[in-house]
């Protein structure tokens, strides 16, 4: 397997995301403020990412960040010499 999530991990993540959504709806229905509900969602998704990291997405994000940094560094721009 080439990095990223396999089919089993994708299914596990989908089930977990549905569970987070279900809990968020229950919390909201119970009178929790929107800010508290959003804080719960953010924390739950962050924990899910720790438990089921998608290494392919992390690598893609790293590469995009690297390209952005290169574009911002004047010494690396074409035509300006190093």
PDB file of C-alpha atoms in Angstrom:
ATOM      1  CA  UNK A   1       0.000   0.000   0.000  1.00  0.00           C
ATOM      2  CA  UNK A   2       1.328   3.465  -0.962  1.00  0.00           C
ATOM      3  CA  UNK A   3       0.706   5.625   2.098  1.00  0.00           C
ATOM      4  CA  UNK A   4      -2.631   7.194   2.801  1.00  0.00           C
ATOM      5  CA  UNK A   5      -5.574   5.388   4.270  1.00  0.00           C
ATOM      6  CA  UNK A   6      -6.497   1.899   3.170  1.00  0.00           C
ATOM      7  CA  UNK A   7     -10.101   0.927   2.512  1.00  0.00           C
ATOM      8  CA  UNK A   8     -10.606  -0.375   6.066  1.00  0.00           C
ATOM      9  CA  UNK A   9      -9.187   2.800   7.599  1.00  0.00           C
ATOM     10  CA  UNK A  10     -11.372   4.926   5.306  1.00  0.00           C
ATOM     11  CA  UNK A  11     -14.451   3.037   6.474  1.00  0.00           C
ATOM     12  CA  UNK A  12     -13.400   3.396  10.120  1.00  0.00           C
ATOM     13  CA  UNK A  13     -12.884   7.116   9.617  1.00  0.00           C
ATOM     14  CA  UNK A  14     -16.271   7.503   7.918  1.00  0.00           C
ATOM     15  CA  UNK A  15     -18.012   5.709  10.789  1.00  0.00           C
ATOM     16  CA  UNK A  16     -16.175   7.884  13.322  1.00  0.00           C
ATOM     17  CA  UNK A  17     -17.114  11.080  11.460  1.00  0.00           C
ATOM     18  CA  UNK A  18     -20.765  10.013  11.447  1.00  0.00           C
ATOM     19  CA  UNK A  19     -20.544   9.342  15.187  1.00  0.00           C
ATOM     20  CA  UNK A  20     -19.057  12.814  15.739  1.00  0.00           C
ATOM     21  CA  UNK A  21     -21.881  14.371  13.716  1.00  0.00           C
ATOM     22  CA  UNK A  22     -24.471  12.395  15.680  1.00  0.00           C
ATOM     23  CA  UNK A  23     -22.994  13.504  19.004  1.00  0.00           C
ATOM     24  CA  UNK A  24     -22.853  17.104  17.807  1.00  0.00           C
ATOM     25  CA  UNK A  25     -26.556  17.002  16.903  1.00  0.00           C
ATOM     26  CA  UNK A  26     -27.402  15.532  20.312  1.00  0.00           C
ATOM     27  CA  UNK A  27     -25.367  18.203  22.083  1.00  0.00           C
ATOM     28  CA  UNK A  28     -26.997  20.956  20.065  1.00  0.00           C
ATOM     29  CA  UNK A  29     -30.474  19.545  20.749  1.00  0.00           C
ATOM     30  CA  UNK A  30     -29.653  19.415  24.461  1.00  0.00           C
ATOM     31  CA  UNK A  31     -29.118  23.173  24.429  1.00  0.00           C
ATOM     32  CA  UNK A  32     -25.352  23.396  24.119  1.00  0.00           C
ATOM     33  CA  UNK A  33     -24.132  26.651  22.568  1.00  0.00           C
ATOM     34  CA  UNK A  34     -22.922  26.594  18.947  1.00  0.00           C
ATOM     35  CA  UNK A  35     -19.421  27.504  20.141  1.00  0.00           C
ATOM     36  CA  UNK A  36     -19.307  24.553  22.547  1.00  0.00           C
ATOM     37  CA  UNK A  37     -20.609  22.218  19.845  1.00  0.00           C
ATOM     38  CA  UNK A  38     -18.029  23.432  17.327  1.00  0.00           C
ATOM     39  CA  UNK A  39     -15.281  23.070  19.932  1.00  0.00           C
ATOM     40  CA  UNK A  40     -16.388  19.467  20.512  1.00  0.00           C
ATOM     41  CA  UNK A  41     -16.377  18.766  16.760  1.00  0.00           C
ATOM     42  CA  UNK A  42     -12.918  20.273  16.278  1.00  0.00           C
ATOM     43  CA  UNK A  43     -11.456  18.331  19.197  1.00  0.00           C
ATOM     44  CA  UNK A  44     -13.058  15.058  18.118  1.00  0.00           C
ATOM     45  CA  UNK A  45     -11.812  15.441  14.534  1.00  0.00           C
ATOM     46  CA  UNK A  46      -8.322  16.326  15.783  1.00  0.00           C
ATOM     47  CA  UNK A  47      -8.260  13.187  17.940  1.00  0.00           C
ATOM     48  CA  UNK A  48      -9.515  11.087  15.030  1.00  0.00           C
ATOM     49  CA  UNK A  49      -6.682  12.424  12.889  1.00  0.00           C
ATOM     50  CA  UNK A  50      -4.202  11.384  15.575  1.00  0.00           C
ATOM     51  CA  UNK A  51      -5.681   7.890  15.705  1.00  0.00           C
ATOM     52  CA  UNK A  52      -6.038   7.443  11.929  1.00  0.00           C
ATOM     53  CA  UNK A  53      -3.448   9.689  10.260  1.00  0.00           C
ATOM     54  CA  UNK A  54      -3.606  10.017   6.486  1.00  0.00           C
ATOM     55  CA  UNK A  55       0.086  10.058   5.602  1.00  0.00           C
ATOM     56  CA  UNK A  56      -0.624  10.782   1.924  1.00  0.00           C
ATOM     57  CA  UNK A  57      -2.534  13.957   2.796  1.00  0.00           C
ATOM     58  CA  UNK A  58       0.227  14.990   5.193  1.00  0.00           C
ATOM     59  CA  UNK A  59       2.858  14.485   2.478  1.00  0.00           C
ATOM     60  CA  UNK A  60       0.772  16.465  -0.024  1.00  0.00           C
ATOM     61  CA  UNK A  61       0.359  19.316   2.465  1.00  0.00           C
ATOM     62  CA  UNK A  62       4.098  19.294   3.167  1.00  0.00           C
ATOM     63  CA  UNK A  63       4.899  19.532  -0.547  1.00  0.00           C
ATOM     64  CA  UNK A  64       2.458  22.420  -1.065  1.00  0.00           C
ATOM     65  CA  UNK A  65       3.953  24.234   1.918  1.00  0.00           C
ATOM     66  CA  UNK A  66       7.447  23.664   0.581  1.00  0.00           C
ATOM     67  CA  UNK A  67       6.524  25.073  -2.845  1.00  0.00           C
ATOM     68  CA  UNK A  68       4.918  28.101  -1.212  1.00  0.00           C
ATOM     69  CA  UNK A  69       8.047  28.754   0.834  1.00  0.00           C
ATOM     70  CA  UNK A  70      10.210  28.472  -2.272  1.00  0.00           C
ATOM     71  CA  UNK A  71       7.972  30.949  -4.100  1.00  0.00           C
ATOM     72  CA  UNK A  72       8.255  33.441  -1.224  1.00  0.00           C
ATOM     73  CA  UNK A  73      12.045  33.227  -0.961  1.00  0.00           C
ATOM     74  CA  UNK A  74      13.453  35.806  -3.415  1.00  0.00           C
ATOM     75  CA  UNK A  75      16.735  33.892  -3.672  1.00  0.00           C
ATOM     76  CA  UNK A  76      14.895  30.909  -5.110  1.00  0.00           C
ATOM     77  CA  UNK A  77      12.849  32.702  -7.761  1.00  0.00           C
ATOM     78  CA  UNK A  78      13.903  32.159 -11.367  1.00  0.00           C
ATOM     79  CA  UNK A  79      15.845  35.028 -12.883  1.00  0.00           C
ATOM     80  CA  UNK A  80      17.111  36.484  -9.624  1.00  0.00           C
ATOM     81  CA  UNK A  81      20.159  34.252  -9.234  1.00  0.00           C
ATOM     82  CA  UNK A  82      21.379  32.482  -6.173  1.00  0.00           C
TER      83      UNK A  82
END
